PDB file of C-alpha atoms in Angstrom:
ATOM      1  CA  MET A 392      28.280  94.131  81.971  1.00 68.00           C
ATOM      2  CA  GLU A 393      30.844  96.704  82.677  1.00 86.00           C
ATOM      3  CA  ALA A 394      34.084  95.590  83.157  1.00 90.00           C
ATOM      4  CA  LYS A 395      35.455  95.292  86.847  1.00 94.00           C
ATOM      5  CA  LYS A 396      38.253  97.724  87.857  1.00 96.00           C
ATOM      6  CA  ILE A 397      41.243  95.794  89.653  1.00 96.00           C
ATOM      7  CA  LEU A 398      44.208  97.740  90.938  1.00 95.00           C
ATOM      8  CA  VAL A 399      47.422  95.550  91.609  1.00 94.00           C
ATOM      9  CA  ILE A 400      49.987  96.889  94.400  1.00 90.00           C
ATOM     10  CA  ASP A 401      53.127  95.419  94.221  1.00 87.00           C
ATOM     11  CA  ASP A 402      57.170  96.620  94.353  1.00 84.00           C
ATOM     12  CA  GLU A 403      57.779  93.507  92.117  1.00 86.00           C
ATOM     13  CA  LYS A 404      58.351  94.593  88.321  1.00 88.00           C
ATOM     14  CA  PRO A 405      58.089  90.994  87.173  1.00 90.00           C
ATOM     15  CA  ILE A 406      55.051  89.970  89.146  1.00 88.00           C
ATOM     16  CA  LEU A 407      52.915  93.127  88.239  1.00 89.00           C
ATOM     17  CA  ASP A 408      53.912  92.740  84.825  1.00 92.00           C
ATOM     18  CA  MET A 409      52.814  88.913  84.901  1.00 92.00           C
ATOM     19  CA  LEU A 410      49.483  89.605  86.711  1.00 93.00           C
ATOM     20  CA  LYS A 411      48.445  93.141  84.360  1.00 93.00           C
ATOM     21  CA  GLN A 412      49.282  90.321  81.601  1.00 94.00           C
ATOM     22  CA  GLY A 413      47.208  87.451  82.576  1.00 93.00           C
ATOM     23  CA  LEU A 414      44.534  89.559  84.205  1.00 94.00           C
ATOM     24  CA  GLU A 415      44.256  91.547  81.312  1.00 93.00           C
ATOM     25  CA  MET A 416      43.706  88.058  79.034  1.00 92.00           C
ATOM     26  CA  ASN A 417      39.768  88.188  80.947  1.00 90.00           C
ATOM     27  CA  PRO A 418      38.011  90.923  78.987  1.00 91.00           C
ATOM     28  CA  GLU A 419      36.000  91.421  81.972  1.00 91.00           C
ATOM     29  CA  PHE A 420      39.170  92.842  83.934  1.00 94.00           C
ATOM     30  CA  ASP A 421      40.148  96.662  83.548  1.00 95.00           C
ATOM     31  CA  VAL A 422      43.394  96.386  85.162  1.00 95.00           C
ATOM     32  CA  LYS A 423      45.595  99.026  86.493  1.00 93.00           C
ATOM     33  CA  ILE A 424      49.076  98.714  88.346  1.00 91.00           C
ATOM     34  CA  SER A 425      50.942 100.402  90.810  1.00 86.00           C
ATOM     35  CA  GLU A 426      54.606  99.962  92.265  1.00 79.00           C
ATOM     36  CA  ASP A 427      55.406 103.403  93.678  1.00 74.00           C
ATOM     37  CA  VAL A 428      53.813 104.583  97.036  1.00 66.00           C
ATOM     38  CA  GLU A 429      52.798 107.970  95.808  1.00 73.00           C
ATOM     39  CA  GLU A 430      51.477 106.716  92.552  1.00 82.00           C
ATOM     40  CA  TYR A 431      49.338 103.990  94.492  1.00 82.00           C
ATOM     41  CA  GLU A 432      47.990 106.044  97.246  1.00 82.00           C
ATOM     42  CA  GLU A 433      46.818 108.953  94.681  1.00 86.00           C
ATOM     43  CA  LEU A 434      45.128 106.275  93.058  1.00 89.00           C
ATOM     44  CA  ILE A 435      43.662 104.641  95.749  1.00 91.00           C
ATOM     45  CA  PHE A 436      42.166 107.733  97.174  1.00 89.00           C
ATOM     46  CA  LYS A 437      40.968 109.050  93.577  1.00 91.00           C
ATOM     47  CA  ASP A 438      39.808 106.100  91.458  1.00 94.00           C
ATOM     48  CA  THR A 439      36.974 103.772  92.275  1.00 96.00           C
ATOM     49  CA  PHE A 440      37.793  99.941  92.272  1.00 97.00           C
ATOM     50  CA  ASP A 441      35.921  96.520  92.457  1.00 97.00           C
ATOM     51  CA  VAL A 442      38.824  94.783  93.817  1.00 97.00           C
ATOM     52  CA  ILE A 443      42.447  96.029  95.088  1.00 96.00           C
ATOM     53  CA  LEU A 444      45.194  93.133  94.713  1.00 95.00           C
ATOM     54  CA  LEU A 445      47.531  94.165  97.231  1.00 92.00           C
ATOM     55  CA  ASP A 446      51.086  92.656  98.029  1.00 88.00           C
ATOM     56  CA  HIS A 447      52.020  92.478 101.579  1.00 82.00           C
ATOM     57  CA  ARG A 448      55.831  92.813 102.067  1.00 76.00           C
ATOM     58  CA  MET A 449      56.807  95.804 100.181  1.00 72.00           C
ATOM     59  CA  PRO A 450      59.861  97.783 101.367  1.00 66.00           C
ATOM     60  CA  VAL A 451      58.612 101.372 102.175  1.00 67.00           C
ATOM     61  CA  ASN A 452      55.115  99.914 103.880  1.00 71.00           C
ATOM     62  CA  LEU A 453      53.538  96.728 104.315  1.00 74.00           C
ATOM     63  CA  GLY A 454      50.019  96.048 102.805  1.00 83.00           C
ATOM     64  CA  SER A 455      48.534  95.465 106.044  1.00 84.00           C
ATOM     65  CA  ASN A 456      49.538  99.189 107.222  1.00 87.00           C
ATOM     66  CA  LEU A 457      47.937 100.219 103.777  1.00 87.00           C
ATOM     67  CA  ALA A 458      44.978  98.393 103.841  1.00 91.00           C
ATOM     68  CA  LYS A 459      44.034  99.873 107.549  1.00 91.00           C
ATOM     69  CA  LYS A 460      44.380 102.945 105.976  1.00 91.00           C
ATOM     70  CA  ILE A 461      41.869 101.960 103.135  1.00 93.00           C
ATOM     71  CA  ARG A 462      39.392 101.452 106.072  1.00 94.00           C
ATOM     72  CA  GLU A 463      40.243 104.205 108.320  1.00 93.00           C
ATOM     73  CA  GLU A 464      40.134 107.149 105.863  1.00 91.00           C
ATOM     74  CA  GLU A 465      37.261 108.359 103.930  1.00 92.00           C
ATOM     75  CA  GLY A 466      37.751 107.426 100.315  1.00 94.00           C
ATOM     76  CA  PRO A 467      35.907 105.810  97.407  1.00 96.00           C
ATOM     77  CA  ASN A 468      37.859 102.559  98.131  1.00 97.00           C
ATOM     78  CA  GLN A 469      36.913 102.472 101.775  1.00 96.00           C
ATOM     79  CA  GLU A 470      34.285  99.356 101.231  1.00 96.00           C
ATOM     80  CA  THR A 471      36.628  97.744  98.255  1.00 97.00           C
ATOM     81  CA  ILE A 472      37.146  93.634  98.434  1.00 97.00           C
ATOM     82  CA  ILE A 473      41.534  93.636  99.177  1.00 96.00           C
ATOM     83  CA  ILE A 474      42.924  90.366  97.999  1.00 96.00           C
ATOM     84  CA  PHE A 475      46.371  90.174  99.932  1.00 93.00           C
ATOM     85  CA  MET A 476      48.598  88.366  97.820  1.00 92.00           C
ATOM     86  CA  SER A 477      51.785  86.524 100.407  1.00 90.00           C
ATOM     87  CA  GLY A 478      54.025  83.729 100.873  1.00 87.00           C
ATOM     88  CA  ASN A 479      53.190  84.078 104.207  1.00 88.00           C
ATOM     89  CA  ILE A 480      49.437  83.883 104.382  1.00 88.00           C
ATOM     90  CA  LYS A 481      49.789  83.172 108.465  1.00 90.00           C
ATOM     91  CA  GLU A 482      51.220  86.589 109.062  1.00 88.00           C
ATOM     92  CA  VAL A 483      49.067  88.580 107.007  1.00 86.00           C
ATOM     93  CA  LYS A 484      46.150  87.503 108.412  1.00 89.00           C
ATOM     94  CA  SER A 485      47.623  88.134 111.760  1.00 88.00           C
ATOM     95  CA  GLU A 486      48.404  91.631 111.079  1.00 83.00           C
ATOM     96  CA  ALA A 487      44.945  92.331 108.922  1.00 82.00           C
ATOM     97  CA  GLY A 488      43.550  91.720 112.245  1.00 74.00           C
ATOM     98  CA  SER A 489      39.382  92.470 111.812  1.00 84.00           C
ATOM     99  CA  LEU A 490      39.485  94.023 108.682  1.00 92.00           C
ATOM    100  CA  SER A 491      36.444  93.818 106.533  1.00 93.00           C
ATOM    101  CA  LYS A 492      36.144  92.699 102.958  1.00 95.00           C
ATOM    102  CA  VAL A 493      39.443  90.872 102.979  1.00 95.00           C
ATOM    103  CA  LEU A 494      40.749  87.836 101.188  1.00 94.00           C
ATOM    104  CA  PHE A 495      44.010  85.616 100.816  1.00 93.00           C
ATOM    105  CA  LEU A 496      46.095  84.766  98.235  1.00 93.00           C
ATOM    106  CA  GLN A 497      49.267  82.099  98.762  1.00 92.00           C
ATOM    107  CA  LYS A 498      52.016  83.234  96.409  1.00 89.00           C
ATOM    108  CA  PRO A 499      53.256  81.947  94.546  1.00 90.00           C
ATOM    109  CA  LEU A 500      49.939  83.072  92.352  1.00 89.00           C
ATOM    110  CA  VAL A 501      48.016  80.595  90.267  1.00 90.00           C
ATOM    111  CA  LEU A 502      45.858  82.647  87.663  1.00 89.00           C
ATOM    112  CA  LYS A 503      43.266  80.310  87.377  1.00 91.00           C
ATOM    113  CA  GLU A 504      42.528  81.072  91.503  1.00 93.00           C
ATOM    114  CA  LEU A 505      43.075  84.348  91.245  1.00 93.00           C
ATOM    115  CA  PHE A 506      40.485  84.365  88.403  1.00 91.00           C
ATOM    116  CA  GLU A 507      38.146  82.589  90.559  1.00 92.00           C
ATOM    117  CA  LEU A 508      38.781  84.334  93.579  1.00 92.00           C
ATOM    118  CA  ILE A 509      38.104  87.933  91.906  1.00 93.00           C
ATOM    119  CA  ALA A 510      34.402  86.361  90.196  1.00 88.00           C
ATOM    120  CA  SER A 511      33.797  85.324  93.409  1.00 88.00           C
ATOM    121  CA  CYS A 512      33.724  88.958  94.957  1.00 86.00           C
TER     122      CYS A 512
END
C-alpha cells in the first residue's frame, strides 16, 4: 500500500514540528510541512496530496480562504480532503460554508484523534 501524502499548513513552527514528528511515527504517512504562503501555494497547485491539514488562523490568510481557493481553482488538490485545525471550530464551520470534503479537528490537537481522522479519509 502506498503512503498517504499529507500536507500540513500552519504558521507556528512548533506546531508544524510536532505534527511532522508525530505523523511520521506512522510509516503509512508521507508528510510535508509549510508555514510560508508562497511555498504552500506552490505545493498545493503542483503536488497531489491525500489530506491537507490546515490551520485556520494565519497572519497572511485565513485557512477558510485558502480552502475556497483550492476548491475554486483547477489543480491537483481540488477534491483533496481538508482537515481544519482550530481552537474555534464553530467559527471555522461558519467561514468554510458549504465546502465539500472538509473535516474539523479541535486544538489543542491529540495525535490519536488526528491519526483516526486521517485513517477515516
